[in-house]
Short mmCIF file of C-alpha atoms in Angstrom, two decimals:
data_model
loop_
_atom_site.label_atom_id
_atom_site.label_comp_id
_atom_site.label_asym_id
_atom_site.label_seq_id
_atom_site.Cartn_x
_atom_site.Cartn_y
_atom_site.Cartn_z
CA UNK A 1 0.00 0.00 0.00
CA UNK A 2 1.71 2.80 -1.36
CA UNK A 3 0.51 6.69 0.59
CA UNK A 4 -1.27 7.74 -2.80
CA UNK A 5 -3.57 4.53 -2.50
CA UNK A 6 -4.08 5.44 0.81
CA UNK A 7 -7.64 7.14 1.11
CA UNK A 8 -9.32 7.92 4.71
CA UNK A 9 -12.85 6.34 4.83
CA UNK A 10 -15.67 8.64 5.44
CA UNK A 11 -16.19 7.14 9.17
CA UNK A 12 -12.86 8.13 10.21
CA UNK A 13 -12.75 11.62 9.04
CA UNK A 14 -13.46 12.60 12.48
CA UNK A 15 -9.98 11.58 13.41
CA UNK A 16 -8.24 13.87 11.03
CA UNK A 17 -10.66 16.79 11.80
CA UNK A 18 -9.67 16.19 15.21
CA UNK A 19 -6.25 16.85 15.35
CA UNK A 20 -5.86 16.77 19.27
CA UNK A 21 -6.88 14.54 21.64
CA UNK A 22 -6.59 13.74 25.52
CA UNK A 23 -4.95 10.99 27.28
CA UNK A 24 -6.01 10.48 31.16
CA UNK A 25 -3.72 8.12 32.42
CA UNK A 26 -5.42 7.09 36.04
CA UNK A 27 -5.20 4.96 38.34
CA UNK A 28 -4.52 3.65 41.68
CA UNK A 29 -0.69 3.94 40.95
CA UNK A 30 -1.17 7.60 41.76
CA UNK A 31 -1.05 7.21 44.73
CA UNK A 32 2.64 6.56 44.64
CA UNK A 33 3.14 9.74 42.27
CA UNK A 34 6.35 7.94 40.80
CA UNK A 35 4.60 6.97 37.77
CA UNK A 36 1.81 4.04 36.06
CA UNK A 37 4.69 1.83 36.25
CA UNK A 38 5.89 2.13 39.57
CA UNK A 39 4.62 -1.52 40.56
CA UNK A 40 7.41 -2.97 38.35
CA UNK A 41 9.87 -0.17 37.97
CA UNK A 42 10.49 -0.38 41.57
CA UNK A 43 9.21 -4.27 41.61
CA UNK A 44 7.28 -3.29 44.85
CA UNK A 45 5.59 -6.08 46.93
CA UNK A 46 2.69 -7.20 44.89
CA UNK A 47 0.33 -7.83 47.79
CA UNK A 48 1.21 -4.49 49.24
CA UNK A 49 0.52 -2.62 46.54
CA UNK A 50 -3.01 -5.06 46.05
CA UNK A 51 -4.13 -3.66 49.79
CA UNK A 52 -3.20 -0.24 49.21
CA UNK A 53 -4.99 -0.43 44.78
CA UNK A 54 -8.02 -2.00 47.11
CA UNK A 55 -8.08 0.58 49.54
CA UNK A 56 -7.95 3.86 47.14
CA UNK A 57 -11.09 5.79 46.66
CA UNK A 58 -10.84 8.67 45.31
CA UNK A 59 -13.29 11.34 45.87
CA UNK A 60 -12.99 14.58 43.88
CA UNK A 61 -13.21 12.99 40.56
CA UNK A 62 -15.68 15.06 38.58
CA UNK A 63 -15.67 13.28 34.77
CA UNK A 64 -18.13 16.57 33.87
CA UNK A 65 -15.35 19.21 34.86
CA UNK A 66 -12.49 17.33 33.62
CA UNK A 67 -14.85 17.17 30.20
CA UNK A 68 -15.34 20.86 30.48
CA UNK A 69 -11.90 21.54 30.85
CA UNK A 70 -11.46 19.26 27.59
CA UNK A 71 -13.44 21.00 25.87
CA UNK A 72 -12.02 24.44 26.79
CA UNK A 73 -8.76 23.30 26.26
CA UNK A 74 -9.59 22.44 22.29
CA UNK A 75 -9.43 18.83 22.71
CA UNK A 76 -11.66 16.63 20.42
CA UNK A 77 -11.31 13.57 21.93
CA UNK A 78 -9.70 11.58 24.86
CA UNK A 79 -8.56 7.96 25.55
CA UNK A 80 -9.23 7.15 29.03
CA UNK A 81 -6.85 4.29 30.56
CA UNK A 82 -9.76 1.03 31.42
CA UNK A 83 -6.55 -0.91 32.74
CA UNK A 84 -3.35 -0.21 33.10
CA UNK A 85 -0.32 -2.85 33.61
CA UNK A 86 -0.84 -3.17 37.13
CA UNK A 87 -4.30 -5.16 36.23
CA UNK A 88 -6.64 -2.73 38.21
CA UNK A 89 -9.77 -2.00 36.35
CA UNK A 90 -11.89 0.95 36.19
CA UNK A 91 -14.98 -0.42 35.21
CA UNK A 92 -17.56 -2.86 36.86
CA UNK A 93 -16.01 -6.32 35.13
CA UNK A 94 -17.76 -9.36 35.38
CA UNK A 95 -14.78 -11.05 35.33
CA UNK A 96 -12.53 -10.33 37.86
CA UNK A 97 -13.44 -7.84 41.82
CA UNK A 98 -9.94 -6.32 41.42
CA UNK A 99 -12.05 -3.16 39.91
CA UNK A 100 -13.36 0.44 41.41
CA UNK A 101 -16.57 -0.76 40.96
CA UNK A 102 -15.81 -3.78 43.52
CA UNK A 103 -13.22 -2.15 45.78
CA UNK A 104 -13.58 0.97 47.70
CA UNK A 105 -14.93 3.40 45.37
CA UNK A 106 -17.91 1.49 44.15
CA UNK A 107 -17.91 3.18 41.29
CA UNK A 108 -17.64 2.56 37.29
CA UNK A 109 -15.34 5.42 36.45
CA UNK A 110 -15.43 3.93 32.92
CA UNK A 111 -19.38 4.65 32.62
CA UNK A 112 -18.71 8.07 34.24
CA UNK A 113 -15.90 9.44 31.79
CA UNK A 114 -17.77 7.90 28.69
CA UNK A 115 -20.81 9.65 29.99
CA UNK A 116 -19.60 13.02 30.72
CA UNK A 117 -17.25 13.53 27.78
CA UNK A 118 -19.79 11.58 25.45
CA UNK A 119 -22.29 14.50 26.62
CA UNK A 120 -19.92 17.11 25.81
CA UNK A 121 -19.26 16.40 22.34
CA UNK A 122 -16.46 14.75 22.68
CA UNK A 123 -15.32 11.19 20.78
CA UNK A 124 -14.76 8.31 23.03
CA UNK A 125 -11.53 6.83 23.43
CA UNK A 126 -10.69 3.47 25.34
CA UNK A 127 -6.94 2.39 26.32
CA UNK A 128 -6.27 -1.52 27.93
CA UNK A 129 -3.53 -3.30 28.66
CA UNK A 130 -2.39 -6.92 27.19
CA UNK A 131 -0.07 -7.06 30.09
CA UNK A 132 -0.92 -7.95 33.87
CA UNK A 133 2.25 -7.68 35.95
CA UNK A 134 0.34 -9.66 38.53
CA UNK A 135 -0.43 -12.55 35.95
CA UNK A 136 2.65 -15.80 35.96
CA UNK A 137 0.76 -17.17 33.23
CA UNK A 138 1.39 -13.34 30.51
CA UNK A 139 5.02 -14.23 31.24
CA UNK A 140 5.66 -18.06 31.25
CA UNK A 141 3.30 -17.84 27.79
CA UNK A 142 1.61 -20.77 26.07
CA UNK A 143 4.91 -22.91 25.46
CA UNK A 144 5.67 -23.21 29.51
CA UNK A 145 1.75 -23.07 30.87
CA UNK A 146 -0.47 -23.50 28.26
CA UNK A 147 -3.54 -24.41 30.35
CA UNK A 148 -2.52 -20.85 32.43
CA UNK A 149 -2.09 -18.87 29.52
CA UNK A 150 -5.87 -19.81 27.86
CA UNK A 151 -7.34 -18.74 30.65
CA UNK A 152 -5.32 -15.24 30.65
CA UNK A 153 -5.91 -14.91 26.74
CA UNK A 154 -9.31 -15.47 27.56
CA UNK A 155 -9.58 -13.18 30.20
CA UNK A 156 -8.30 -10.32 28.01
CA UNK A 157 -10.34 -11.38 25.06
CA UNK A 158 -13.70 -11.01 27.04
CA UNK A 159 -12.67 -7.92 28.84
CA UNK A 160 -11.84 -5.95 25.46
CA UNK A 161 -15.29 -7.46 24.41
CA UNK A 162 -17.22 -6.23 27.13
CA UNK A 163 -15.55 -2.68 27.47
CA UNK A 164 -17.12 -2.39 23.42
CA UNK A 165 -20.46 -4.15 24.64
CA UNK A 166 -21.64 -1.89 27.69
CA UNK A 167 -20.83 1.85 26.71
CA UNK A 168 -22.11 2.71 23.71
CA UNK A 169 -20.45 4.00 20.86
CA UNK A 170 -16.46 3.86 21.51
CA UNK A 171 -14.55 5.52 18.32
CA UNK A 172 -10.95 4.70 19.18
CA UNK A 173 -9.35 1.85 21.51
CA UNK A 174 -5.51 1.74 22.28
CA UNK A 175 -3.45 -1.44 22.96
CA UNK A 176 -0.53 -0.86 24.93
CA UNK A 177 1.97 -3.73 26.78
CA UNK A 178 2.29 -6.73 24.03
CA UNK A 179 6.08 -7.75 25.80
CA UNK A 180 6.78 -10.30 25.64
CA UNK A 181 3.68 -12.10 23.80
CA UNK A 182 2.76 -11.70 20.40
CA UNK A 183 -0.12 -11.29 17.96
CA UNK A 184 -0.39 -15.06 17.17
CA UNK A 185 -0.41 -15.66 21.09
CA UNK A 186 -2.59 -13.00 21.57
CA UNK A 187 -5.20 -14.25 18.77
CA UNK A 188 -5.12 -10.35 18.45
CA UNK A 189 -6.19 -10.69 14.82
CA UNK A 190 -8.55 -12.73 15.82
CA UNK A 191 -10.01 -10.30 18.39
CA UNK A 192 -9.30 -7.30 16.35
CA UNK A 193 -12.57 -9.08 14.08
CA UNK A 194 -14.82 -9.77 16.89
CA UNK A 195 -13.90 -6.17 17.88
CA UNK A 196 -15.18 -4.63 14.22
CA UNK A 197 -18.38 -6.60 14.34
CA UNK A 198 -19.22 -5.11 18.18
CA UNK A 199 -18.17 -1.50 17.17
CA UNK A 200 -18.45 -1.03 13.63
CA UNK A 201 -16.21 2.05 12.19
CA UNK A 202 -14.05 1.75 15.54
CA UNK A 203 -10.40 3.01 15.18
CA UNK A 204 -7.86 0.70 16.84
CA UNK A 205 -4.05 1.36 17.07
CA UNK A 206 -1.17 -1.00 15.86
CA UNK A 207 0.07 -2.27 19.17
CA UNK A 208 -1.21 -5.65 18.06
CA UNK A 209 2.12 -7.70 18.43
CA UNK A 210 4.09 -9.40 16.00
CA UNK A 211 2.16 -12.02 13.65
CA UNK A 212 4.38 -14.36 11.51
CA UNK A 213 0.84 -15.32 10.20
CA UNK A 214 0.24 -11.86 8.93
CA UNK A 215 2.81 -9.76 7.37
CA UNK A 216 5.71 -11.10 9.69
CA UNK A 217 6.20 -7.67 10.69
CA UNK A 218 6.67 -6.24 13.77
CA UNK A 219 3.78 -3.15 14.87
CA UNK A 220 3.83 -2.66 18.36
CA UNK A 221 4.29 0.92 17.09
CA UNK A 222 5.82 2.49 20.30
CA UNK A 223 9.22 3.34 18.69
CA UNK A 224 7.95 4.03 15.25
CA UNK A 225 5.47 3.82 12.50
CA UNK A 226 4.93 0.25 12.30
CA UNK A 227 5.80 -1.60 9.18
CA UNK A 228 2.80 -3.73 8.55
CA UNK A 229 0.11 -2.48 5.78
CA UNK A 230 -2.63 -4.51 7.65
CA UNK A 231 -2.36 -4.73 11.07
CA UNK A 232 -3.68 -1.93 12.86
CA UNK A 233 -5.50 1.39 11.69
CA UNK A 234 -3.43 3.98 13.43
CA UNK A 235 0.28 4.49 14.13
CA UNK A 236 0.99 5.23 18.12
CA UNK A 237 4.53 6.69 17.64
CA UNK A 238 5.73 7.24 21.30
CA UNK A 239 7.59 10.28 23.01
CA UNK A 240 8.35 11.53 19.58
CA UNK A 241 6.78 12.75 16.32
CA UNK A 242 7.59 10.46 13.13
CA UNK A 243 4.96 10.22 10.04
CA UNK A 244 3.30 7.04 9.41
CA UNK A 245 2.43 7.05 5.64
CA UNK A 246 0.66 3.48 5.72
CA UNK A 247 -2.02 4.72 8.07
CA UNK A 248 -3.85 7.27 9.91
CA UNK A 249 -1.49 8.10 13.33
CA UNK A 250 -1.11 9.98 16.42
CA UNK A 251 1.80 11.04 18.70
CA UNK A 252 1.29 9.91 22.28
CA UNK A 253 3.32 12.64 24.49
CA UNK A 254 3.59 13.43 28.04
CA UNK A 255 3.04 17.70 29.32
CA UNK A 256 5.47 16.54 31.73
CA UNK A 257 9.37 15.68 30.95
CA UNK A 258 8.70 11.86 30.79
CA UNK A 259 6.05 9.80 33.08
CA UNK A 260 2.75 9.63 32.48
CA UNK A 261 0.72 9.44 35.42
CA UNK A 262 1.13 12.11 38.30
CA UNK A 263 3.83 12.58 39.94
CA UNK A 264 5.18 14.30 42.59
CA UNK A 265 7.96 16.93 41.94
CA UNK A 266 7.91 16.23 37.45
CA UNK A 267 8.65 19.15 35.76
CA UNK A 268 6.25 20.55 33.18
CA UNK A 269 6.86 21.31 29.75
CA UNK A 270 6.35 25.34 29.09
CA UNK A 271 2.58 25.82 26.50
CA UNK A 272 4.39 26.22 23.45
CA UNK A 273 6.52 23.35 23.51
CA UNK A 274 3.32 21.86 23.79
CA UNK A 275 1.94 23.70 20.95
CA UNK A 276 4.58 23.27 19.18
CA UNK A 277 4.11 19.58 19.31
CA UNK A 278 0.34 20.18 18.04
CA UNK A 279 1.74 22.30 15.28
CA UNK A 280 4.12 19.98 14.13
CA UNK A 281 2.03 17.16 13.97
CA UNK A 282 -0.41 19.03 11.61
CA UNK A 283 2.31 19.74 9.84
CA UNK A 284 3.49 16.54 9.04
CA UNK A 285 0.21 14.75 9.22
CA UNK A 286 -1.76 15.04 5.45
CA UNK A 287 -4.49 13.12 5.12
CA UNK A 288 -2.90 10.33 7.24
CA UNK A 289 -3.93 11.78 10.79
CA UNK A 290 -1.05 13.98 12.00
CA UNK A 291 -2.85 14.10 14.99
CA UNK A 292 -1.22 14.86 18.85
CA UNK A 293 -2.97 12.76 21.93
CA UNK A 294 -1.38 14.95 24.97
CA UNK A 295 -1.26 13.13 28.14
CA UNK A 296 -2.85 13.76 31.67
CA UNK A 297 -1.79 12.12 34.92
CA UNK A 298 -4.80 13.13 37.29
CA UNK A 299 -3.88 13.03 41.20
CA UNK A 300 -4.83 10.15 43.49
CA UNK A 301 -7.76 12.09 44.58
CA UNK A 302 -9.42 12.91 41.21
CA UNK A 303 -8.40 16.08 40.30
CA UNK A 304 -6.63 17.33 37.21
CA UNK A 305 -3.21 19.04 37.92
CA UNK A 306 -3.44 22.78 37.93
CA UNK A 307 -0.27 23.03 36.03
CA UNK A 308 -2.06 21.09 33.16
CA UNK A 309 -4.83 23.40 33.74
CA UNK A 310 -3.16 26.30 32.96
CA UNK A 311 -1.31 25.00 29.66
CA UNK A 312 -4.55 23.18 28.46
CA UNK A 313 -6.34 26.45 28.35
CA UNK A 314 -3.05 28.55 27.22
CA UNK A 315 -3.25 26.16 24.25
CA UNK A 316 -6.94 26.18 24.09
CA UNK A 317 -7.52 30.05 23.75
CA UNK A 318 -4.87 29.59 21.28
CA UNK A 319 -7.09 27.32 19.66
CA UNK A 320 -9.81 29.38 19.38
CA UNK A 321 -8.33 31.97 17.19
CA UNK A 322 -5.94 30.10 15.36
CA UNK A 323 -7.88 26.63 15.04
CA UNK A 324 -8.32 26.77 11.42
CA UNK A 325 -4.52 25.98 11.27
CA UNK A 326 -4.96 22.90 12.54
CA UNK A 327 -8.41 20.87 12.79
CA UNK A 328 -9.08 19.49 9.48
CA UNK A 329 -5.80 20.50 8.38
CA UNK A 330 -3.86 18.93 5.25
CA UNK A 331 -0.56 19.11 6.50
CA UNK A 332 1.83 21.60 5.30
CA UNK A 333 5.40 22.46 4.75
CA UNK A 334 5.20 23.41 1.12
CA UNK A 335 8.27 25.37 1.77
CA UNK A 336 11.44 25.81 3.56
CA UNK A 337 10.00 27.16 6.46
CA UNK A 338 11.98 26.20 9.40
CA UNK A 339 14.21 29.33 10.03
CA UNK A 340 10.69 31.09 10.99
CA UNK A 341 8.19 28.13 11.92
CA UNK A 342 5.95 25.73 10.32
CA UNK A 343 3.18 25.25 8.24
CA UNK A 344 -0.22 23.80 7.61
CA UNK A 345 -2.50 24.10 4.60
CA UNK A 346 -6.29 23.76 4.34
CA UNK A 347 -8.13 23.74 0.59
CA UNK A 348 -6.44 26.95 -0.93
CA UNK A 349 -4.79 28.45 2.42
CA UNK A 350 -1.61 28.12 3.44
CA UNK A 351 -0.76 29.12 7.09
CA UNK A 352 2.40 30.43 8.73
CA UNK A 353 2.53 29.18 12.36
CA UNK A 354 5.54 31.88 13.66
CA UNK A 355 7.60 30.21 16.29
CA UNK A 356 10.25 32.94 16.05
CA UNK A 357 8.74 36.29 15.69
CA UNK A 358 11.63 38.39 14.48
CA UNK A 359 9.89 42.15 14.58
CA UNK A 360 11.16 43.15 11.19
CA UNK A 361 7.96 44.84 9.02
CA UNK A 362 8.57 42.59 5.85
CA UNK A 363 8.46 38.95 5.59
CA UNK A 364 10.02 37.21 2.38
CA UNK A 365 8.79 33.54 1.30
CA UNK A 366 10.70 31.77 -1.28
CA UNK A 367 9.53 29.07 -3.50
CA UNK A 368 5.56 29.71 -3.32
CA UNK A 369 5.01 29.31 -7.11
CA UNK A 370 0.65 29.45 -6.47
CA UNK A 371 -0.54 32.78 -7.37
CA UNK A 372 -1.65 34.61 -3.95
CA UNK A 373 -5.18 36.10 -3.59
CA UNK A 374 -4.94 37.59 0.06
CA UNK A 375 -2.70 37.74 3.14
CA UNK A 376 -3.83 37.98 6.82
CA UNK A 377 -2.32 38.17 9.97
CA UNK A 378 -4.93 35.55 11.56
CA UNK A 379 -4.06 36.52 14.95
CA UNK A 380 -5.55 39.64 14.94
CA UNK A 381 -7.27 39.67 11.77
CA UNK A 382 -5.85 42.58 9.86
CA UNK A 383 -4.87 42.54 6.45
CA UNK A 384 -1.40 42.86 4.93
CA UNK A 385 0.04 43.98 1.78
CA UNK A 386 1.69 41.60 -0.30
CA UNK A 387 3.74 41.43 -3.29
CA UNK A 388 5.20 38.84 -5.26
CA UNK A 389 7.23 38.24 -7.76
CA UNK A 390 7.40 34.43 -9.95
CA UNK A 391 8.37 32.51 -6.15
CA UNK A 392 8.77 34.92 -3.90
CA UNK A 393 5.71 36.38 -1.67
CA UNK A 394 6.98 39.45 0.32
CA UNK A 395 4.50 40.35 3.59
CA UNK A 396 4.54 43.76 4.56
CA UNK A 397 3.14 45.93 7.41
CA UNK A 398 4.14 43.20 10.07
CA UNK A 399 4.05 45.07 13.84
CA UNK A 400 7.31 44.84 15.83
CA UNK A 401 5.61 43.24 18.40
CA UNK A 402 4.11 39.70 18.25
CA UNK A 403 1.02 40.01 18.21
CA UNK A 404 0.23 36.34 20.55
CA UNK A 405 2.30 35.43 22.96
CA UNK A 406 2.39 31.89 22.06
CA UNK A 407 2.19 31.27 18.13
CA UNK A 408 1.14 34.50 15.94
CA UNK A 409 -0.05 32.66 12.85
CA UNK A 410 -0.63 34.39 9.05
CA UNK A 411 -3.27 32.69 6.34
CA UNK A 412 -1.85 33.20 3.18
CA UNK A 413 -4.94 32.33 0.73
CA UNK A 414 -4.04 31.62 -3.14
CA UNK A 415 -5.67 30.93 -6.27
CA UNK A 416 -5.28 27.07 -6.06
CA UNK A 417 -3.89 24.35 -3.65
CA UNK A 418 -0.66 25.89 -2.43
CA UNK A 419 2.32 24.55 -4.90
CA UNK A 420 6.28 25.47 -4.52
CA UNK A 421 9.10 25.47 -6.93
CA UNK A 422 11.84 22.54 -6.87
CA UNK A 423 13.58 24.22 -3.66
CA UNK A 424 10.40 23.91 -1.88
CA UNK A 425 9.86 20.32 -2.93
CA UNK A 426 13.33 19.65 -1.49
CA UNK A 427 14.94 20.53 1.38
CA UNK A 428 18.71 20.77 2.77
CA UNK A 429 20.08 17.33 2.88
CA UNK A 430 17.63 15.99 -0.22
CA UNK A 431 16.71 16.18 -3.13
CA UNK A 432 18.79 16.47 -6.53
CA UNK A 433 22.34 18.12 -5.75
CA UNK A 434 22.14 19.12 -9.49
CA UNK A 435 19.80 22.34 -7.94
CA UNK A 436 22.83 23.29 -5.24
CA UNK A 437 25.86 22.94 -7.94
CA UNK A 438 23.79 25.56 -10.25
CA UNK A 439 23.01 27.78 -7.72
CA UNK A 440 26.58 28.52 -6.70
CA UNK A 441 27.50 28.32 -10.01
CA UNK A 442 25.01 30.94 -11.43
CA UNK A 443 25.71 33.27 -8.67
CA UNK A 444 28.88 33.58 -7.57
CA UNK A 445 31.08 30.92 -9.89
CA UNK A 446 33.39 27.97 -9.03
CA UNK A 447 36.42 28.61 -6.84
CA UNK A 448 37.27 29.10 -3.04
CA UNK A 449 37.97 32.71 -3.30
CA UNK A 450 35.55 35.38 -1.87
CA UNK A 451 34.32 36.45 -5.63
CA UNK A 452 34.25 32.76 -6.62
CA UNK A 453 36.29 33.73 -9.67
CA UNK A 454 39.03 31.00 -10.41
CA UNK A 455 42.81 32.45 -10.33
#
């Protein structure tokens, strides 16, 4: 499957409208705030840590504020973690009491979050766990227990199944933990089908396992794009922003410097690196998704942090001005545009997301060969002279000061799709060399000296 043959159905349009989703990673790890993994990581006593999961109960969670806040903060969706690799679940299973619903909360936080953000407008995102760190059976695997390990596989099986059976419509579902199993194991395949026939039109990521029965490719996805065509209908690239041109992805990245649930003393990233993670997966995204799901670690009691707060709705007033830029996007770059920023196009607009505001009245674009129609500082909405001449657009009447403190953004709107020139096609390091060799040669000659004139 080549990226031209590549065509986004009409059911999953939502996903690349989107553009920016929420991931709630919550649990009763929290509780430790040293991170979701803390029960291995540290490789704490597992009954310990059972008493003190049993004994959490958490009692300022509010699933309608925390969808307000989503909603505020520009968000179009969130993935909500069911079960994480500790095995605790957050929904009333029938098939095991190590649950909220069964412990001390007696509650289905599940059915709460689906409700609340469902109710808000916002799609419905699921994530579970193949692994169970409290489970001999995930680790010794079919070869050493095989009796164990079909009743774990079929354990997992029914608990995907009824997570996609008792809350409606779910849009997107994220696999996460295949080490060291794989797909054929798993029967992942398997219950990828039973999955499409309960939730018809559902979205589920690549973290499938490795199949020697399909493709014989690796796509647990975490450290990549995946390589298989088939398995799996979104990339999950982790901690870092690469393009999957198979399929529809998403960056998964933490607002903090690296864990994922809360934690006590992490550091938080500043609102426009966030952004600027946004922005550049827009940028790269086209029609394959492009989209950003920006992690939440809510504390043991419920509430979201303020510190994510504050950057959500930094980012989300951004949003509201500049949104254009990115929901529905097409992706962008069409030129060299990283001494300034980055870019996104929509239809016949082409947008200049400013990272580096340099306060000079006059901005020069090279290599935009579309004829241009209109220019407009988005931001604030005024309207800016323009000239060009064959590929280059000059912008005039810029003010000295930004105009946003995060991302001042200008719609450039020409007379077709946007379209460069050969230097806009390729960049430094690509492309035909041929291009460079003329271009010295044309303007300054061949030699070492300052005039480039042999001697």
């Amino acid at each position: 499957m080549t990226t031209q043959e590549f065509t986004v159905p009409d059911h999953w349009k939502w996903f690349t409208d989107s553009r920016y989703g929420m991931f709630i990673h919550w649990g009763p790890y929290a509780q430790y705030g040293r991170g979701e993994q803390i029960l291995f990581r540290e490789h704490l006593d597992q009954r310990e840590y059972a008493v003190q999961a049993a004994a959490w109960n958490p009692q300022h969670f509010d699933p309608e504020l925390w969808a307000a806040t989503a909603v505020k903060a520009g968000f179009k969706y969130a993935c909500f973690t069911t079960r994480h690799h500790d095995g605790y679940c957050m929904w009333d299973s029938a098939y095991t009491d190590y649950s909220s619903a069964k412990l001390a909360p007696q509650r289905d936080f599940v059915r709460e979050y689906v409700d609340a953000f469902r109710k808000a407008g916002l799609r419905i995102g699921l994530y579970y766990s193949w692994i169970d760190w409290r489970l001999p059976a995930y680790f010794d695997g079919p070869a050493k227990d095989p009796e164990g390990w079909e009743k774990v596989r079929n354990y997992l099986h029914n608990q995907v199944k009824e997570l996609l059976t008792n809350y409606g419509r779910i849009d997107h579902f994220f696999f996460d933990g295949v080490w060291p199993r794989n797909a054929d194991e798993l029967q992942s395949v398997e219950l990828l089908e039973d999955m499409r026939r309960l939730q018809p039109g559902i979205l589920v990521n690549n973290r499938l396992g490795y199949s020697s029965a399909h493709d014989e490719y690796r796509v647990d996805g975490g450290v990549g794009a995946g390589d298989s065509d088939t398995l799996g209908d979104f990339g999950t690239p982790e901690h870092l922003i690469v393009a999957d041109r198979k399929r529809l992805w998403e960056s998964c990245q933490v607002s903090t410097w690296r864990l994922w649930s809360h934690v006590f003393g992490e550091r938080w990233r500043p609102a426009d690196y966030l952004l600027d993670m946004l922005c550049e997966c827009a940028e790269k995204g086209g029609a394959h998704g492009g989209n950003l799901l920006l992690n939440c670690g809510p504390t043991a009691d419920g509430e979201l942090p303020p510190e994510f707060v504050e950057r959500a709705l930094d980012i989300g007033r951004w949003l509201e001005v500049h949104g254009e830029a990115i929901y529905g996007s097409d992706g962008g770059s069409i030129t060299e545009f990283i001494t300034r920023g980055r870019q996104t196009t929509s239809g016949n607009f082409l947008y200049l997301i400013i990272r580096f505001w340099d306060g000079r009245p006059e901005m020069r674009l090279a290599d935009l060969t579309s004829k241009v129609k209109s220019v407009t500082l988005l931001t604030t909405g005024q309207t800016l002279e323009f000239e060009q001449r064959d590929a280059e657009l000059f912008i005039k009447g810029l003010p000295a000061e930004a105009p946003s403190r995060l991302f001042p953004v200008i719609r450039v709107e020409c007379e077709g799709k946007p379209e460069a020139n050969q230097w806009g096609r390729e960049r430094l390091w690509e492309g035909d060399p041929a291009r460079v060799a003329e271009w010295a040669r044309s303007q300054r000659g061949t030699s070492v000296y300052a005039d480039g004139i042999e001697r």
